[in-house]
Structures are given as C-alpha cells and as structure tokens.
Amino acid sequence: MVTRPPELSTVSATIETPGTVAEAEAVQDRLRPLVDLAGPGPTAPRTVAGLDVAYAEDGDRLAAAVTVLDPTTLEVLDTAVATGRAAFDYVPGLFAFRELPALLTALARLTVEPELLVCDGHGLAHPRRFGLACHLGVLTDRPAIGVGKTPLVGTWAGPDRRRGSWAPLRDGTEQVGRVLRTRDDVKPVFVSVGHRMDLDNACAQVLRLTPRYRLPETTRQADQLCRAELRKLAGV
DNA sequence: GCGACAG
DNA sequence: ATCTTGTCGC
C-alpha cells in the first residue's frame, strides 16, 4: 500500500505537546521507530528548505522561519514565518519540543513544496537517536537532515583542515553522524540523518549548500528571516 | 558524586 | 538561544 506524505498544512494540528520531561522522552521513544533510515533520499532536490528559530530576550517569545532555496542557484524560492512562545523549557535532548510548533506552523504557510528539510540541530546524533531533524522528518514524512554547530553526543578525530573532509561522529559503537568541514580551516559542522536520507547524501547536500559560508545557505537565510521577524515583535 | 549538555 | 567591540588574518 502506498502512503503519501501529509499536506504540510495539516501536520501542526496532529502534534502532541508533552508537559513533563518524562512525557517528552516517551514521545521520542514512541516516534523513534518511525524514522526511515533507508535513504538515499533525493540526489538532486529542486527545492531545499532551511529552518531556524530566534528568541526574544525574555527567552519565551520566538519567531520561526523557513526558507526554500534552489540548491543549484541558491535563489530563494519561498519563505514563511510564524511567531509564538517556547512550547517547552530548554532541556538538552528535548530541544525539539521548544521549536516544533512554531516550525510546523511556518512550514504550513509555504507555497512551494520542499524536497528536503535542513534543520538547525541534530538528527540521529542525539542521546535517544531522535533529535529535531528526526522529529520534524517523521511528523512531516519528508526527507530531513540535521546540521548542528556544536556537538550534543559523540566523539571524533580530525577531520582534515580542508573543505569536504570529514570524520565519523561516534557514540559508543554507533556511527551517529559526521563531523564535516564545509570551509577550509573553519570549524566543522555536525551532520546527521533525520529521516529518509542516508549520511553520504546528507553530507553531499550540505556541501552543495556551503559554497561560501560555514553554514548551509538555507540555514543562513532562515536565520536572517526569523531575526528580522523578531525585531518586528520588539518594535524597532 | 561531578561535569557536560543541539538551540 | 541571547547579551556584545574590536580585532587578527587573508
């Protein structure tokens, strides 16, 4: 039986919001088996979405942004934002619950269908192997990857100083992602699979999106957009 | 027991 | 995440 991904406009209505750490962990444990690790995922996606969230100084109000780019030209094809309040306290490992509602609301407002979601945070490189990228991927049933700026779990050695070099990110005996150098002599990023992608393809897509900067252009665009939206909230 | 801990 | 200027290097 063929199952089709849900319309993005319907996903946010289906999420559950845990009230405690135990409940949140239970949600992750229940959704974890739904992660699709088969891959390989789209080799040449025509649309790639970047997602990011910015917080007000009160640490409560926030703005989420999604930008859809043509990965070949890096042209921005579509954008969407959503404002709201943090849906959960910040707890390492449960970070996704803070931003998920706002991100899903923003995704629902897109008019261009993204073929890949590039998340600001980790996917499988997570204590229970279910970081934001997995969560977002499973809920939307779209290919998703995580690109973190700093590690959450795992150890590594290297990688070489040149762009394109990488080293396995290991947590115990498991390979949970890759430490990938996106620019020569620049601090590497942490790439991990979210959903419906394999690690090789995830890294290939990240490299395509980083011709000039350390972070994917998708993430950079989303970062700028949500910060601008936040300034509107503040009043400036 | 202590420190670390995506954003 | 956010608070924050200048500054070293290419």
mmCIF file of C-alpha atoms in Angstrom, chain A residues 41-232:
data_model
loop_
_atom_site.group_PDB
_atom_site.id
_atom_site.type_symbol
_atom_site.label_atom_id
_atom_site.label_comp_id
_atom_site.label_asym_id
_atom_site.label_seq_id
_atom_site.Cartn_x
_atom_site.Cartn_y
_atom_site.Cartn_z
ATOM 1 C CA GLY A 41 16.896 10.474 -0.410
ATOM 2 C CA PRO A 42 16.835 12.965 -3.276
ATOM 3 C CA THR A 43 20.205 13.278 -5.014
ATOM 4 C CA ALA A 44 19.282 16.446 -6.849
ATOM 5 C CA PRO A 45 16.412 18.084 -4.983
ATOM 6 C CA ARG A 46 14.950 21.096 -6.755
ATOM 7 C CA THR A 47 13.822 22.715 -3.524
ATOM 8 C CA VAL A 48 15.584 22.630 -0.150
ATOM 9 C CA ALA A 49 14.185 24.198 2.988
ATOM 10 C CA GLY A 50 16.179 25.734 5.821
ATOM 11 C CA LEU A 51 14.567 26.107 9.249
ATOM 12 C CA ASP A 52 15.595 28.242 12.186
ATOM 13 C CA VAL A 53 14.204 29.979 15.246
ATOM 14 C CA ALA A 54 15.207 33.195 17.021
ATOM 15 C CA TYR A 55 14.323 34.052 20.609
ATOM 16 C CA ALA A 56 13.462 37.334 22.271
ATOM 17 C CA GLU A 57 15.444 38.349 25.315
ATOM 18 C CA ASP A 58 12.744 37.033 27.595
ATOM 19 C CA GLY A 59 13.553 33.585 26.249
ATOM 20 C CA ASP A 60 9.863 32.958 25.714
ATOM 21 C CA ARG A 61 8.680 34.785 22.633
ATOM 22 C CA LEU A 62 10.135 33.411 19.435
ATOM 23 C CA ALA A 63 9.993 33.627 15.674
ATOM 24 C CA ALA A 64 10.396 30.617 13.394
ATOM 25 C CA ALA A 65 11.333 30.872 9.747
ATOM 26 C CA VAL A 66 11.500 28.537 6.797
ATOM 27 C CA THR A 67 13.219 29.456 3.554
ATOM 28 C CA VAL A 68 13.051 27.342 0.413
ATOM 29 C CA LEU A 69 16.021 27.612 -1.926
ATOM 30 C CA ASP A 70 17.005 26.247 -5.294
ATOM 31 C CA PRO A 71 20.127 24.335 -4.242
ATOM 32 C CA THR A 72 21.761 24.932 -7.601
ATOM 33 C CA THR A 73 21.452 28.710 -7.813
ATOM 34 C CA LEU A 74 20.788 29.305 -4.098
ATOM 35 C CA GLU A 75 17.928 31.521 -5.202
ATOM 36 C CA VAL A 76 15.244 31.966 -2.540
ATOM 37 C CA LEU A 77 12.019 30.487 -3.914
ATOM 38 C CA ASP A 78 9.739 30.878 -0.918
ATOM 39 C CA THR A 79 9.717 31.959 2.713
ATOM 40 C CA ALA A 80 7.373 31.666 5.657
ATOM 41 C CA VAL A 81 7.450 32.760 9.280
ATOM 42 C CA ALA A 82 5.499 32.101 12.455
ATOM 43 C CA THR A 83 5.725 33.730 15.854
ATOM 44 C CA GLY A 84 4.811 32.251 19.179
ATOM 45 C CA ARG A 85 6.137 31.203 22.531
ATOM 46 C CA ALA A 86 8.555 28.492 23.540
ATOM 47 C CA ALA A 87 6.500 25.338 23.928
ATOM 48 C CA PHE A 88 8.826 23.653 26.428
ATOM 49 C CA ASP A 89 11.702 24.523 28.732
ATOM 50 C CA TYR A 90 15.108 24.070 27.210
ATOM 51 C CA VAL A 91 16.428 20.658 28.111
ATOM 52 C CA PRO A 92 19.335 19.175 26.134
ATOM 53 C CA GLY A 93 17.878 16.225 24.270
ATOM 54 C CA LEU A 94 14.358 17.653 24.352
ATOM 55 C CA PHE A 95 15.170 20.779 22.451
ATOM 56 C CA ALA A 96 12.781 19.938 19.613
ATOM 57 C CA PHE A 97 9.714 20.412 21.776
ATOM 58 C CA ARG A 98 10.508 24.095 22.139
ATOM 59 C CA GLU A 99 10.514 24.913 18.471
ATOM 60 C CA LEU A 100 8.390 22.246 16.817
ATOM 61 C CA PRO A 101 5.000 24.008 16.994
ATOM 62 C CA ALA A 102 6.281 27.275 15.516
ATOM 63 C CA LEU A 103 8.334 25.497 12.859
ATOM 64 C CA LEU A 104 5.364 23.400 11.762
ATOM 65 C CA THR A 105 3.191 26.492 11.596
ATOM 66 C CA ALA A 106 5.760 28.172 9.371
ATOM 67 C CA LEU A 107 6.031 25.057 7.184
ATOM 68 C CA ALA A 108 2.273 25.064 6.763
ATOM 69 C CA ARG A 109 2.472 28.537 5.263
ATOM 70 C CA LEU A 110 4.805 27.574 2.424
ATOM 71 C CA THR A 111 3.524 27.633 -1.105
ATOM 72 C CA VAL A 112 6.496 25.755 -2.522
ATOM 73 C CA GLU A 113 6.907 22.110 -1.557
ATOM 74 C CA PRO A 114 10.364 21.436 -0.067
ATOM 75 C CA GLU A 115 12.011 18.177 -1.144
ATOM 76 C CA LEU A 116 14.468 18.251 1.748
ATOM 77 C CA LEU A 117 14.431 19.840 5.192
ATOM 78 C CA VAL A 118 17.734 21.119 6.561
ATOM 79 C CA CYS A 119 17.365 21.566 10.305
ATOM 80 C CA ASP A 120 19.370 23.686 12.708
ATOM 81 C CA GLY A 121 20.274 20.982 15.214
ATOM 82 C CA HIS A 122 20.860 17.233 15.214
ATOM 83 C CA GLY A 123 19.067 14.210 13.846
ATOM 84 C CA LEU A 124 20.353 10.800 14.874
ATOM 85 C CA ALA A 125 23.265 12.398 16.736
ATOM 86 C CA HIS A 126 21.105 12.510 19.824
ATOM 87 C CA PRO A 127 21.015 10.601 23.152
ATOM 88 C CA ARG A 128 17.944 8.627 22.079
ATOM 89 C CA ARG A 129 18.668 8.919 18.357
ATOM 90 C CA PHE A 130 15.754 11.266 17.842
ATOM 91 C CA GLY A 131 16.825 14.853 17.520
ATOM 92 C CA LEU A 132 14.907 17.735 15.943
ATOM 93 C CA ALA A 133 15.676 16.635 12.383
ATOM 94 C CA CYS A 134 14.238 13.163 13.020
ATOM 95 C CA HIS A 135 11.210 14.593 14.769
ATOM 96 C CA LEU A 136 10.477 17.082 12.004
ATOM 97 C CA GLY A 137 11.149 14.461 9.352
ATOM 98 C CA VAL A 138 8.834 11.870 10.872
ATOM 99 C CA LEU A 139 5.968 14.293 11.544
ATOM 100 C CA THR A 140 6.063 15.704 8.020
ATOM 101 C CA ASP A 141 7.241 12.441 6.451
ATOM 102 C CA ARG A 142 9.737 14.444 4.391
ATOM 103 C CA PRO A 143 13.471 13.826 3.813
ATOM 104 C CA ALA A 144 15.295 15.676 6.591
ATOM 105 C CA ILE A 145 18.834 16.152 7.866
ATOM 106 C CA GLY A 146 20.351 17.826 10.884
ATOM 107 C CA VAL A 147 23.242 20.268 10.728
ATOM 108 C CA GLY A 148 24.490 21.215 14.170
ATOM 109 C CA LYS A 149 27.052 23.872 15.010
ATOM 110 C CA THR A 150 28.176 22.151 18.205
ATOM 111 C CA PRO A 151 28.080 18.504 19.355
ATOM 112 C CA LEU A 152 25.422 17.017 21.588
ATOM 113 C CA VAL A 153 26.708 13.453 21.720
ATOM 114 C CA GLY A 154 29.622 11.585 20.222
ATOM 115 C CA THR A 155 33.362 11.728 19.750
ATOM 116 C CA TRP A 156 35.532 12.172 16.686
ATOM 117 C CA ALA A 157 39.053 12.747 15.462
ATOM 118 C CA GLY A 158 40.129 15.184 12.792
ATOM 119 C CA PRO A 159 38.822 15.943 10.223
ATOM 120 C CA ASP A 160 41.484 17.358 7.936
ATOM 121 C CA ARG A 161 41.516 21.133 7.608
ATOM 122 C CA ARG A 162 40.175 21.266 4.073
ATOM 123 C CA ARG A 163 36.592 21.713 2.885
ATOM 124 C CA GLY A 164 34.950 18.381 2.172
ATOM 125 C CA SER A 165 36.994 16.480 4.748
ATOM 126 C CA TRP A 166 35.055 14.608 7.372
ATOM 127 C CA ALA A 167 35.346 12.218 10.286
ATOM 128 C CA PRO A 168 32.830 9.759 11.691
ATOM 129 C CA LEU A 169 30.869 11.004 14.698
ATOM 130 C CA ARG A 170 30.656 8.028 17.040
ATOM 131 C CA ASP A 171 28.628 7.482 20.163
ATOM 132 C CA GLY A 172 29.898 4.290 21.705
ATOM 133 C CA THR A 173 29.988 1.761 18.889
ATOM 134 C CA GLU A 174 27.424 3.579 16.795
ATOM 135 C CA GLN A 175 28.060 5.934 13.909
ATOM 136 C CA VAL A 176 25.552 8.689 14.556
ATOM 137 C CA GLY A 177 26.746 11.253 12.055
ATOM 138 C CA ARG A 178 29.722 13.034 10.546
ATOM 139 C CA VAL A 179 31.894 15.944 11.505
ATOM 140 C CA LEU A 180 32.134 17.758 8.199
ATOM 141 C CA ARG A 181 34.421 20.588 7.200
ATOM 142 C CA THR A 182 32.413 22.889 4.937
ATOM 143 C CA ARG A 183 35.159 25.524 4.520
ATOM 144 C CA ASP A 184 38.953 25.356 4.586
ATOM 145 C CA ASP A 185 40.323 25.949 8.083
ATOM 146 C CA VAL A 186 36.927 26.644 9.559
ATOM 147 C CA LYS A 187 35.283 24.873 12.493
ATOM 148 C CA PRO A 188 33.403 21.846 11.142
ATOM 149 C CA VAL A 189 29.652 21.215 11.396
ATOM 150 C CA PHE A 190 27.893 18.107 12.702
ATOM 151 C CA VAL A 191 25.773 16.380 10.099
ATOM 152 C CA SER A 192 23.346 13.600 10.901
ATOM 153 C CA VAL A 193 20.435 11.871 9.250
ATOM 154 C CA GLY A 194 16.952 12.969 10.154
ATOM 155 C CA HIS A 195 14.571 10.950 8.009
ATOM 156 C CA ARG A 196 14.509 9.339 4.568
ATOM 157 C CA MET A 197 18.133 10.232 3.849
ATOM 158 C CA ASP A 198 21.470 8.458 4.113
ATOM 159 C CA LEU A 199 24.584 10.031 5.581
ATOM 160 C CA ASP A 200 26.530 10.250 2.321
ATOM 161 C CA ASN A 201 23.739 12.128 0.627
ATOM 162 C CA ALA A 202 23.191 14.328 3.665
ATOM 163 C CA CYS A 203 26.820 15.456 3.559
ATOM 164 C CA ALA A 204 26.721 15.895 -0.213
ATOM 165 C CA GLN A 205 23.718 18.200 0.094
ATOM 166 C CA VAL A 206 25.351 20.186 2.881
ATOM 167 C CA LEU A 207 28.439 20.714 0.759
ATOM 168 C CA ARG A 208 26.310 21.920 -2.127
ATOM 169 C CA LEU A 209 24.739 24.459 0.201
ATOM 170 C CA THR A 210 28.031 25.777 1.566
ATOM 171 C CA PRO A 211 29.931 27.249 -1.401
ATOM 172 C CA ARG A 212 30.870 30.314 0.637
ATOM 173 C CA TYR A 213 29.981 30.042 4.299
ATOM 174 C CA ARG A 214 30.360 27.511 7.072
ATOM 175 C CA LEU A 215 26.614 27.005 7.484
ATOM 176 C CA PRO A 216 24.198 25.971 4.720
ATOM 177 C CA GLU A 217 22.755 28.896 2.798
ATOM 178 C CA THR A 218 19.317 27.575 3.694
ATOM 179 C CA THR A 219 20.076 27.928 7.389
ATOM 180 C CA ARG A 220 21.609 31.362 6.926
ATOM 181 C CA GLN A 221 18.597 32.648 5.063
ATOM 182 C CA ALA A 222 16.218 31.273 7.659
ATOM 183 C CA ASP A 223 18.344 32.738 10.444
ATOM 184 C CA GLN A 224 18.197 36.201 8.929
ATOM 185 C CA LEU A 225 14.474 35.932 8.333
ATOM 186 C CA CYS A 226 13.488 34.884 11.834
ATOM 187 C CA ARG A 227 15.707 37.539 13.370
ATOM 188 C CA ALA A 228 14.079 40.179 11.223
ATOM 189 C CA GLU A 229 10.662 38.903 12.243
ATOM 190 C CA LEU A 230 11.657 39.075 15.888
ATOM 191 C CA ARG A 231 12.636 42.711 15.505
ATOM 192 C CA LYS A 232 9.135 43.430 14.293
#
